[in-house]
mmCIF file of C-alpha atoms and ligand atoms in Angstrom:
data_model
loop_
_atom_site.group_PDB
_atom_site.id
_atom_site.type_symbol
_atom_site.label_atom_id
_atom_site.label_comp_id
_atom_site.label_asym_id
_atom_site.label_seq_id
_atom_site.Cartn_x
_atom_site.Cartn_y
_atom_site.Cartn_z
ATOM 1 C CA UNK A 198 -27.476 -60.422 38.114
ATOM 2 C CA UNK A 199 -24.222 -60.153 39.992
ATOM 3 C CA UNK A 200 -21.125 -61.725 38.480
ATOM 4 C CA UNK A 201 -18.958 -61.563 41.598
ATOM 5 C CA UNK A 202 -17.817 -65.190 41.442
ATOM 6 C CA UNK A 203 -17.241 -65.132 37.672
ATOM 7 C CA UNK A 204 -15.246 -61.922 38.018
ATOM 8 C CA UNK A 205 -13.025 -63.291 40.784
ATOM 9 C CA UNK A 206 -12.354 -66.615 39.044
ATOM 10 C CA UNK A 207 -11.536 -64.765 35.812
ATOM 11 C CA UNK A 208 -9.180 -62.348 37.569
ATOM 12 C CA UNK A 209 -7.314 -65.096 39.424
ATOM 13 C CA UNK A 210 -6.985 -67.246 36.304
ATOM 14 C CA UNK A 211 -5.781 -64.359 34.135
ATOM 15 C CA UNK A 212 -3.196 -63.317 36.722
ATOM 16 C CA UNK A 213 -1.865 -66.888 36.976
ATOM 17 C CA UNK A 214 -1.720 -67.176 33.187
ATOM 18 C CA UNK A 215 0.082 -63.838 32.874
ATOM 19 C CA UNK A 216 2.667 -65.094 35.375
ATOM 20 C CA UNK A 217 3.266 -68.179 33.264
ATOM 21 C CA UNK A 218 3.625 -66.019 30.138
ATOM 22 C CA UNK A 219 6.168 -63.753 31.798
ATOM 23 C CA UNK A 220 8.192 -66.771 32.900
ATOM 24 C CA UNK A 221 8.259 -68.124 29.369
ATOM 25 C CA UNK A 222 9.166 -64.698 28.004
ATOM 26 C CA UNK A 223 12.218 -64.400 30.250
ATOM 27 C CA UNK A 224 13.606 -67.473 28.515
ATOM 28 C CA UNK A 225 13.294 -65.829 25.043
ATOM 29 C CA UNK A 226 10.606 -68.103 23.653
ATOM 30 C CA UNK A 227 10.684 -69.741 20.249
ATOM 31 C CA UNK A 228 7.657 -69.620 18.015
ATOM 32 C CA UNK A 229 5.978 -72.622 16.447
ATOM 33 C CA UNK A 230 3.893 -72.153 13.321
ATOM 34 C CA UNK A 231 0.201 -73.025 13.096
ATOM 35 C CA UNK A 232 -1.443 -74.285 9.921
ATOM 36 C CA UNK A 233 -2.552 -70.713 9.117
ATOM 37 C CA UNK A 234 1.166 -69.685 9.381
ATOM 38 C CA UNK A 235 0.542 -67.588 12.491
ATOM 39 C CA UNK A 236 2.876 -68.027 15.479
ATOM 40 C CA UNK A 237 2.104 -69.854 18.722
ATOM 41 C CA UNK A 238 4.361 -70.524 21.730
ATOM 42 C CA UNK A 239 4.425 -72.778 24.787
ATOM 43 C CA UNK A 240 3.065 -69.770 26.692
ATOM 44 C CA UNK A 241 -0.097 -69.583 24.542
ATOM 45 C CA UNK A 242 -0.774 -73.256 25.321
ATOM 46 C CA UNK A 243 0.168 -72.963 28.998
ATOM 47 C CA UNK A 244 -2.015 -69.909 29.496
ATOM 48 C CA UNK A 245 -4.990 -71.616 27.802
ATOM 49 C CA UNK A 246 -4.503 -74.781 29.906
ATOM 50 C CA UNK A 247 -4.462 -72.838 33.193
ATOM 51 C CA UNK A 248 -7.468 -70.687 32.399
ATOM 52 C CA UNK A 249 -9.611 -73.453 30.896
ATOM 53 C CA UNK A 250 -8.879 -75.629 33.933
ATOM 54 C CA UNK A 251 -9.906 -72.839 36.315
ATOM 55 C CA UNK A 252 -13.120 -72.050 34.421
ATOM 56 C CA UNK A 253 -13.905 -75.764 33.961
ATOM 57 C CA UNK A 254 -13.440 -76.471 37.676
ATOM 58 C CA UNK A 255 -15.774 -73.660 38.774
ATOM 59 C CA UNK A 256 -18.252 -73.449 35.893
ATOM 60 C CA UNK A 257 -18.220 -76.968 34.452
ATOM 61 C CA UNK A 258 -21.286 -76.424 32.246
ATOM 62 C CA UNK A 259 -19.993 -73.301 30.523
ATOM 63 C CA UNK A 260 -18.450 -73.793 27.076
ATOM 64 C CA UNK A 261 -15.187 -71.958 26.391
ATOM 65 C CA UNK A 262 -14.400 -70.672 22.909
ATOM 66 C CA UNK A 263 -10.629 -70.235 22.924
ATOM 67 C CA UNK A 264 -8.035 -69.641 20.237
ATOM 68 C CA UNK A 265 -5.693 -72.612 20.641
ATOM 69 C CA UNK A 266 -6.192 -76.340 20.100
ATOM 70 C CA UNK A 267 -4.180 -79.219 21.610
ATOM 71 C CA UNK A 268 -4.325 -81.199 18.347
ATOM 72 C CA UNK A 269 -1.181 -79.409 17.154
ATOM 73 C CA UNK A 270 0.634 -80.545 20.329
ATOM 74 C CA UNK A 271 -0.356 -84.193 20.035
ATOM 75 C CA UNK A 272 2.128 -85.514 17.457
ATOM 76 C CA UNK A 273 5.247 -87.391 18.600
ATOM 77 C CA UNK A 274 7.530 -84.669 17.266
ATOM 78 C CA UNK A 275 5.698 -82.135 19.435
ATOM 79 C CA UNK A 276 6.197 -84.215 22.618
ATOM 80 C CA UNK A 277 9.132 -82.032 23.807
ATOM 81 C CA UNK A 278 6.982 -78.914 23.401
ATOM 82 C CA UNK A 279 4.103 -80.518 25.304
ATOM 83 C CA UNK A 280 6.571 -81.470 28.062
ATOM 84 C CA UNK A 281 7.702 -77.834 28.256
ATOM 85 C CA UNK A 282 4.119 -76.576 28.480
ATOM 86 C CA UNK A 283 3.448 -79.135 31.224
ATOM 87 C CA UNK A 284 6.505 -78.008 33.204
ATOM 88 C CA UNK A 285 5.348 -74.394 33.180
ATOM 89 C CA UNK A 286 1.780 -75.348 34.119
ATOM 90 C CA UNK A 287 3.087 -77.578 36.939
ATOM 91 C CA UNK A 288 4.606 -74.555 38.662
ATOM 92 C CA UNK A 289 1.053 -73.325 39.274
ATOM 93 C CA UNK A 290 -0.904 -76.613 39.174
ATOM 94 C CA UNK A 291 1.375 -79.315 40.623
ATOM 95 C CA UNK A 292 -0.856 -82.224 39.515
ATOM 96 C CA UNK A 293 -0.494 -81.314 35.804
ATOM 97 C CA UNK A 294 0.475 -84.132 33.413
ATOM 98 C CA UNK A 295 0.843 -83.913 29.604
ATOM 99 C CA UNK A 296 -2.500 -85.681 29.115
ATOM 100 C CA UNK A 297 -4.264 -83.421 31.610
ATOM 101 C CA UNK A 298 -2.740 -80.314 30.017
ATOM 102 C CA UNK A 299 -4.024 -81.373 26.599
ATOM 103 C CA UNK A 300 -7.494 -82.015 27.986
ATOM 104 C CA UNK A 301 -7.558 -78.603 29.707
ATOM 105 C CA UNK A 302 -6.476 -76.892 26.466
ATOM 106 C CA UNK A 303 -9.240 -78.735 24.617
ATOM 107 C CA UNK A 304 -11.876 -77.446 27.007
ATOM 108 C CA UNK A 305 -11.365 -74.361 24.857
ATOM 109 C CA UNK A 306 -12.959 -76.080 21.833
ATOM 110 C CA UNK A 307 -16.455 -75.134 22.943
ATOM 111 C CA UNK A 308 -19.032 -73.358 20.826
ATOM 112 C CA UNK A 309 -20.909 -70.117 21.131
ATOM 113 C CA UNK A 310 -24.010 -70.706 23.282
ATOM 114 C CA UNK A 311 -26.513 -68.632 25.301
ATOM 115 C CA UNK A 312 -23.794 -68.445 27.971
ATOM 116 C CA UNK A 313 -20.111 -68.998 27.124
ATOM 117 C CA UNK A 314 -16.595 -67.799 27.864
ATOM 118 C CA UNK A 315 -14.176 -66.676 25.207
ATOM 119 C CA UNK A 316 -10.425 -66.701 25.700
ATOM 120 C CA UNK A 317 -7.350 -65.452 23.908
ATOM 121 C CA UNK A 318 -4.573 -67.010 26.011
ATOM 122 C CA UNK A 319 -2.061 -64.616 24.452
ATOM 123 C CA UNK A 320 -3.453 -61.872 22.297
ATOM 124 C CA UNK A 321 -0.656 -60.319 20.294
ATOM 125 C CA UNK A 322 1.623 -63.357 20.100
ATOM 126 C CA UNK A 323 3.826 -61.391 17.693
ATOM 127 C CA UNK A 324 4.142 -58.647 20.302
ATOM 128 C CA UNK A 325 4.911 -61.250 22.958
ATOM 129 C CA UNK A 326 7.752 -62.592 20.800
ATOM 130 C CA UNK A 327 9.050 -59.071 20.066
ATOM 131 C CA UNK A 328 9.097 -58.222 23.808
ATOM 132 C CA UNK A 329 6.316 -55.693 23.140
ATOM 133 C CA UNK A 330 2.695 -55.554 24.293
ATOM 134 C CA UNK A 331 0.453 -58.595 24.666
ATOM 135 C CA UNK A 332 -2.645 -59.475 26.693
ATOM 136 C CA UNK A 333 -4.332 -62.434 28.314
ATOM 137 C CA UNK A 334 -7.970 -61.797 27.426
ATOM 138 C CA UNK A 335 -10.935 -63.570 29.007
ATOM 139 C CA UNK A 336 -14.632 -62.718 28.815
ATOM 140 C CA UNK A 337 -18.021 -64.125 29.757
ATOM 141 C CA UNK A 338 -20.822 -63.655 27.205
ATOM 142 C CA UNK A 339 -24.524 -64.127 27.940
ATOM 143 C CA UNK A 340 -27.327 -63.698 25.384
ATOM 144 C CA UNK A 341 -24.827 -62.215 22.953
ATOM 145 C CA UNK A 342 -23.697 -59.528 25.387
ATOM 146 C CA UNK A 343 -20.301 -59.455 27.097
ATOM 147 C CA UNK A 344 -20.968 -59.403 30.850
ATOM 148 C CA UNK A 345 -17.480 -59.753 32.363
ATOM 149 C CA UNK A 346 -14.104 -58.930 30.841
ATOM 150 C CA UNK A 347 -10.582 -59.272 32.181
ATOM 151 C CA UNK A 348 -7.440 -58.154 30.354
ATOM 152 C CA UNK A 349 -4.036 -58.862 31.875
ATOM 153 C CA UNK A 350 -1.366 -56.778 30.124
ATOM 154 C CA UNK A 351 2.036 -57.639 31.645
ATOM 155 C CA UNK A 352 3.988 -55.107 29.560
ATOM 156 C CA UNK A 353 1.708 -52.064 30.003
ATOM 157 C CA UNK A 354 3.595 -49.304 31.834
ATOM 158 C CA UNK A 355 2.270 -47.888 35.102
ATOM 159 C CA UNK A 356 2.790 -44.295 36.203
ATOM 160 C CA UNK A 357 5.439 -45.394 38.718
ATOM 161 C CA UNK A 358 7.579 -46.821 35.907
ATOM 162 C CA UNK A 359 6.770 -50.446 36.660
ATOM 163 C CA UNK A 360 4.961 -52.677 34.190
ATOM 164 C CA UNK A 361 1.829 -54.791 34.280
ATOM 165 C CA UNK A 362 -1.809 -53.671 34.282
ATOM 166 C CA UNK A 363 -4.986 -55.615 34.946
ATOM 167 C CA UNK A 364 -8.197 -54.192 33.414
ATOM 168 C CA UNK A 365 -11.533 -55.498 34.701
ATOM 169 C CA UNK A 366 -15.148 -54.719 33.829
ATOM 170 C CA UNK A 367 -18.558 -56.118 34.745
ATOM 171 C CA UNK A 368 -21.649 -54.962 32.838
ATOM 172 C CA UNK A 369 -23.267 -52.049 34.665
ATOM 173 C CA UNK A 370 -20.528 -51.794 37.295
ATOM 174 C CA UNK A 371 -17.894 -49.678 35.528
ATOM 175 C CA UNK A 372 -14.328 -50.382 34.405
ATOM 176 C CA UNK A 373 -11.299 -50.628 36.655
ATOM 177 C CA UNK A 374 -7.584 -51.131 36.535
ATOM 178 C CA UNK A 375 -4.980 -52.320 39.041
ATOM 179 C CA UNK A 376 -1.289 -53.106 38.995
ATOM 180 C CA UNK A 377 -0.958 -56.700 37.803
ATOM 181 C CA UNK A 378 1.468 -57.337 40.657
ATOM 182 C CA UNK A 379 -1.355 -56.634 43.128
ATOM 183 C CA UNK A 380 -3.223 -53.614 44.407
ATOM 184 C CA UNK A 381 -6.664 -52.088 44.558
ATOM 185 C CA UNK A 382 -8.859 -51.782 41.478
ATOM 186 C CA UNK A 383 -9.285 -48.092 40.585
ATOM 187 C CA UNK A 384 -12.063 -46.801 38.316
ATOM 188 C CA UNK A 385 -11.033 -45.678 34.824
ATOM 189 C CA UNK A 386 -12.725 -43.361 32.307
ATOM 190 C CA UNK A 387 -12.234 -42.619 28.641
ATOM 191 C CA UNK A 388 -10.693 -39.244 27.777
ATOM 192 C CA UNK A 389 -12.821 -36.216 27.165
ATOM 193 C CA UNK A 390 -12.593 -34.753 23.672
ATOM 194 C CA UNK A 391 -11.645 -31.366 25.148
ATOM 195 C CA UNK A 392 -8.495 -32.961 26.501
ATOM 196 C CA UNK A 393 -6.260 -32.142 23.511
ATOM 197 C CA UNK A 394 -3.218 -33.963 24.866
ATOM 198 C CA UNK A 395 -5.178 -37.196 24.668
ATOM 199 C CA UNK A 396 -6.164 -36.779 21.051
ATOM 200 C CA UNK A 397 -4.222 -39.813 19.986
ATOM 201 C CA UNK A 398 -5.383 -42.909 18.184
ATOM 202 C CA UNK A 399 -4.083 -46.442 18.537
ATOM 203 C CA UNK A 400 -3.654 -49.091 15.887
ATOM 204 C CA UNK A 401 -1.895 -52.437 15.422
ATOM 205 C CA UNK A 402 1.833 -52.812 15.011
ATOM 206 C CA UNK A 403 1.460 -55.357 12.203
ATOM 207 C CA UNK A 404 0.504 -53.547 8.995
ATOM 208 C CA UNK A 405 -1.282 -56.716 7.810
ATOM 209 C CA UNK A 406 -3.821 -56.478 10.656
ATOM 210 C CA UNK A 407 -5.377 -53.235 9.461
ATOM 211 C CA UNK A 408 -5.352 -50.518 6.825
ATOM 212 C CA UNK A 409 -2.897 -48.014 8.195
ATOM 213 C CA UNK A 410 -3.211 -45.409 5.443
ATOM 214 C CA UNK A 411 -7.015 -45.332 5.682
ATOM 215 C CA UNK A 412 -6.817 -45.375 9.491
ATOM 216 C CA UNK A 413 -4.655 -42.243 9.570
ATOM 217 C CA UNK A 414 -6.859 -40.510 6.978
ATOM 218 C CA UNK A 415 -9.949 -41.171 9.133
ATOM 219 C CA UNK A 416 -8.168 -40.018 12.286
ATOM 220 C CA UNK A 417 -7.161 -36.762 10.530
ATOM 221 C CA UNK A 418 -10.727 -36.246 9.345
ATOM 222 C CA UNK A 419 -11.923 -36.210 12.972
ATOM 223 C CA UNK A 420 -9.191 -33.835 14.110
ATOM 224 C CA UNK A 421 -6.488 -36.183 15.362
ATOM 225 C CA UNK A 422 -3.244 -34.885 13.920
ATOM 226 C CA UNK A 423 -0.675 -36.611 16.163
ATOM 227 C CA UNK A 424 0.978 -39.803 14.929
ATOM 228 C CA UNK A 425 -0.741 -43.012 15.971
ATOM 229 C CA UNK A 426 0.307 -45.014 18.985
ATOM 230 C CA UNK A 427 1.098 -48.456 17.610
ATOM 231 C CA UNK A 428 0.516 -51.228 20.063
ATOM 232 C CA UNK A 429 -0.026 -54.986 19.871
ATOM 233 C CA UNK A 430 -3.010 -56.773 21.335
ATOM 234 C CA UNK A 431 -6.103 -55.695 23.278
ATOM 235 C CA UNK A 432 -3.811 -53.477 25.322
ATOM 236 C CA UNK A 433 -5.163 -50.963 22.747
ATOM 237 C CA UNK A 434 -8.605 -51.242 24.398
ATOM 238 C CA UNK A 435 -6.922 -50.567 27.751
ATOM 239 C CA UNK A 436 -5.327 -47.452 26.270
ATOM 240 C CA UNK A 437 -8.727 -46.097 25.141
ATOM 241 C CA UNK A 438 -10.494 -47.099 28.369
ATOM 242 C CA UNK A 439 -7.945 -45.296 30.524
ATOM 243 C CA UNK A 440 -7.817 -42.165 28.390
ATOM 244 C CA UNK A 441 -4.396 -42.562 26.772
ATOM 245 C CA UNK A 442 -6.104 -42.494 23.379
ATOM 246 C CA UNK A 443 -9.552 -41.493 22.122
ATOM 247 C CA UNK A 444 -9.762 -43.888 19.199
ATOM 248 C CA UNK A 445 -8.703 -47.402 18.122
ATOM 249 C CA UNK A 446 -9.219 -48.162 14.443
ATOM 250 C CA UNK A 447 -8.991 -51.641 12.943
ATOM 251 C CA UNK A 448 -10.075 -51.468 9.307
ATOM 252 C CA UNK A 449 -9.834 -54.485 6.986
ATOM 253 C CA UNK A 450 -6.336 -54.870 5.595
ATOM 254 C CA UNK A 451 -6.039 -54.575 1.800
ATOM 255 C CA UNK A 452 -3.800 -57.674 2.089
ATOM 256 C CA UNK A 453 -6.647 -59.791 3.517
ATOM 257 C CA UNK A 454 -9.932 -58.019 2.643
ATOM 258 C CA UNK A 455 -12.020 -61.102 3.466
ATOM 259 C CA UNK A 456 -10.553 -61.633 6.956
ATOM 260 C CA UNK A 457 -13.202 -61.785 9.653
ATOM 261 C CA UNK A 458 -12.294 -60.701 13.182
ATOM 262 C CA UNK A 459 -12.426 -63.323 15.962
ATOM 263 C CA UNK A 460 -14.528 -62.885 19.107
ATOM 264 C CA UNK A 461 -11.596 -63.554 21.483
ATOM 265 C CA UNK A 462 -9.637 -60.682 19.933
ATOM 266 C CA UNK A 463 -12.308 -58.208 21.108
ATOM 267 C CA UNK A 464 -14.690 -59.532 23.801
ATOM 268 C CA UNK A 465 -12.773 -58.571 26.942
ATOM 269 C CA UNK A 466 -11.538 -55.288 25.473
ATOM 270 C CA UNK A 467 -14.972 -54.114 24.363
ATOM 271 C CA UNK A 468 -16.592 -54.341 27.802
ATOM 272 C CA UNK A 469 -13.632 -52.586 29.432
ATOM 273 C CA UNK A 470 -14.037 -49.652 27.013
ATOM 274 C CA UNK A 471 -17.859 -49.574 27.195
ATOM 275 C CA UNK A 472 -17.859 -49.600 30.982
ATOM 276 C CA UNK A 473 -15.271 -46.798 30.931
ATOM 277 C CA UNK A 474 -17.764 -44.695 28.932
ATOM 278 C CA UNK A 475 -16.638 -45.477 25.376
ATOM 279 C CA UNK A 476 -18.347 -46.976 22.349
ATOM 280 C CA UNK A 477 -17.622 -49.860 19.946
ATOM 281 C CA UNK A 478 -19.153 -50.677 16.560
ATOM 282 C CA UNK A 479 -17.935 -52.177 13.328
ATOM 283 C CA UNK A 480 -16.862 -49.816 10.535
ATOM 284 C CA UNK A 481 -20.476 -49.557 9.309
ATOM 285 C CA UNK A 482 -21.811 -48.574 12.729
ATOM 286 C CA UNK A 483 -23.257 -52.004 13.573
ATOM 287 C CA UNK A 484 -22.769 -53.510 17.037
ATOM 288 C CA UNK A 485 -20.347 -56.464 17.178
ATOM 289 C CA UNK A 486 -22.412 -59.653 17.174
ATOM 290 C CA UNK A 487 -21.087 -62.082 19.800
ATOM 291 C CA UNK A 488 -23.999 -64.496 19.321
ATOM 292 C CA UNK A 489 -23.186 -66.311 16.076
ATOM 293 C CA UNK A 490 -19.815 -67.993 16.262
ATOM 294 C CA UNK A 491 -16.074 -67.617 16.727
ATOM 295 C CA UNK A 492 -15.896 -65.169 13.816
ATOM 296 C CA UNK A 493 -17.837 -61.948 13.387
ATOM 297 C CA UNK A 494 -19.449 -63.136 10.156
ATOM 298 C CA UNK A 495 -21.746 -60.075 10.049
ATOM 299 C CA UNK A 496 -19.255 -57.375 11.014
ATOM 300 C CA UNK A 497 -16.389 -55.737 9.191
ATOM 301 C CA UNK A 498 -13.654 -53.708 10.836
ATOM 302 C CA UNK A 499 -13.789 -52.408 14.402
ATOM 303 C CA UNK A 500 -14.121 -48.812 15.648
ATOM 304 C CA UNK A 501 -13.431 -48.167 19.336
ATOM 305 C CA UNK A 502 -13.817 -44.628 20.651
ATOM 306 C CA UNK A 503 -14.348 -42.457 23.692
ATOM 307 C CA UNK A 504 -17.986 -42.191 22.559
ATOM 308 C CA UNK A 505 -18.167 -38.483 21.782
ATOM 309 C CA UNK A 506 -16.224 -38.739 18.503
ATOM 310 C CA UNK A 507 -17.840 -41.989 17.377
ATOM 311 C CA UNK A 508 -20.459 -40.590 14.958
ATOM 312 C CA UNK A 509 -17.866 -38.333 13.359
ATOM 313 C CA UNK A 510 -15.599 -41.341 12.814
ATOM 314 C CA UNK A 511 -18.429 -43.335 11.224
ATOM 315 C CA UNK A 512 -19.264 -40.366 8.964
ATOM 316 C CA UNK A 513 -15.633 -40.160 7.859
ATOM 317 C CA UNK A 514 -15.724 -43.881 7.055
ATOM 318 C CA UNK A 515 -18.992 -43.731 5.109
HETATM 319 N N1 PPS B 217 -5.481 -60.240 8.538
HETATM 320 C C1 PPS B 217 -5.789 -59.962 9.788
HETATM 321 N N2 PPS B 217 -6.550 -58.885 10.073
HETATM 322 C C2 PPS B 217 -6.861 -58.573 11.330
HETATM 323 N N3 PPS B 217 -6.440 -59.286 12.405
HETATM 324 C C3 PPS B 217 -5.685 -60.373 12.185
HETATM 325 C C4 PPS B 217 -5.313 -60.767 10.885
HETATM 326 N N4 PPS B 217 -4.553 -61.886 11.003
HETATM 327 C C5 PPS B 217 -4.471 -62.178 12.310
HETATM 328 N N5 PPS B 217 -5.155 -61.269 13.027
HETATM 329 C C6 PPS B 217 -5.373 -61.211 14.459
HETATM 330 O O1 PPS B 217 -4.655 -60.122 15.002
HETATM 331 C C7 PPS B 217 -4.417 -60.417 16.367
HETATM 332 C C8 PPS B 217 -3.365 -59.521 16.909
HETATM 333 O O2 PPS B 217 -3.845 -58.242 16.728
HETATM 334 P P1 PPS B 217 -3.039 -57.004 17.147
HETATM 335 O O3 PPS B 217 -3.913 -55.811 17.076
HETATM 336 O O4 PPS B 217 -2.363 -57.306 18.427
HETATM 337 O O5 PPS B 217 -1.983 -56.916 15.996
HETATM 338 S S1 PPS B 217 -0.571 -56.352 16.124
HETATM 339 O O6 PPS B 217 0.276 -57.422 16.630
HETATM 340 O O7 PPS B 217 -0.535 -55.174 16.964
HETATM 341 O O8 PPS B 217 -0.230 -55.985 14.789
HETATM 342 C C9 PPS B 217 -4.039 -61.848 16.328
HETATM 343 O O9 PPS B 217 -4.306 -62.366 17.600
HETATM 344 P P2 PPS B 217 -3.265 -63.427 18.251
HETATM 345 O O10 PPS B 217 -3.197 -64.592 17.287
HETATM 346 O O11 PPS B 217 -3.975 -63.780 19.526
HETATM 347 O O12 PPS B 217 -1.979 -62.730 18.455
HETATM 348 C C10 PPS B 217 -4.932 -62.426 15.221
HETATM 349 O O13 PPS B 217 -6.084 -63.050 15.717
HETATM 350 MG MG1 MG B 218 -2.783 -66.386 17.310
HETATM 351 MG MG1 MG B 219 -5.626 -62.512 19.471
HETATM 352 MG MG1 MG B 220 -3.742 -65.413 20.717
#
């Protein structure tokens, strides 16, 4: 099946959302705290509203499983924040009202189904707040397999010194990147193992999102001696897909050993890497299971590689 329409709607929505995020970021955004103590900003809500509206308008029957929830924005003390979100959304959707914005955000409360979208309106909110990397990550999943993935990474550097990369993949059609500001999609490939300069691995910036000492031990065991490239968000998948790194390790943090990864933190990134020739499994070599729910209840840790080193990495982990 061709996913031409899905791909185009996803690209347009992600680009619009990334624009909103960059506008918020120029104003040095403040963070609000969610009940799990993690940060969220008006940009996370604005991005989710824009994208869920776009998907809902074009594919009204498709559920969307997204990170944020408008319930936190619905109290009277949050009214000023909701007004701010609405103002940003209005710049791109003039008919936006606070009520409409909340209802668009809540389109993201869908459940995993035979066909669904999953959205992280800002992946790497901590990176967004630090003026580092972040990504708008949107994917379409059918029968448990990611079919379309779009990653908009406004802070990823291009060769010409400018910033902003869009990564796009459709199952069976390859992976591509383009300047986020506009330009043709160019095919990308993972790095070859013989390419010693690219023997780098990527990992999270936040030490609590992984096990950095085990990650560097595993990288060393497969011959990667250079220091890791630390990067927030699914931009790490973009780095592997385009050959800047051969490995992304995300092993359970000793601080939260029972944490289960969320589907929106990986869906778009995984198809971009797979279509660029790479491989993804959990730390035990099992495929990530996108068919059960918002959390990967049956997977632990994530290993993303250029493919050729994957078995060696799994052996080092075993
Ligand atoms: N304990 C633990 N272990 C693993 N992952 C966790 C954990 N806690 C949170 N999260 C999720 O991490 C998402 C951000 O991941 P990053 O790789 O961007 O982390 S980092 O900012 O580079 O450190 C972040 O996504 P966003 O909330 O979209 O930013 C969280 O979903
Ligand atoms: Mg979050
Ligand atoms: Mg995330
Ligand atoms: Mg997020």
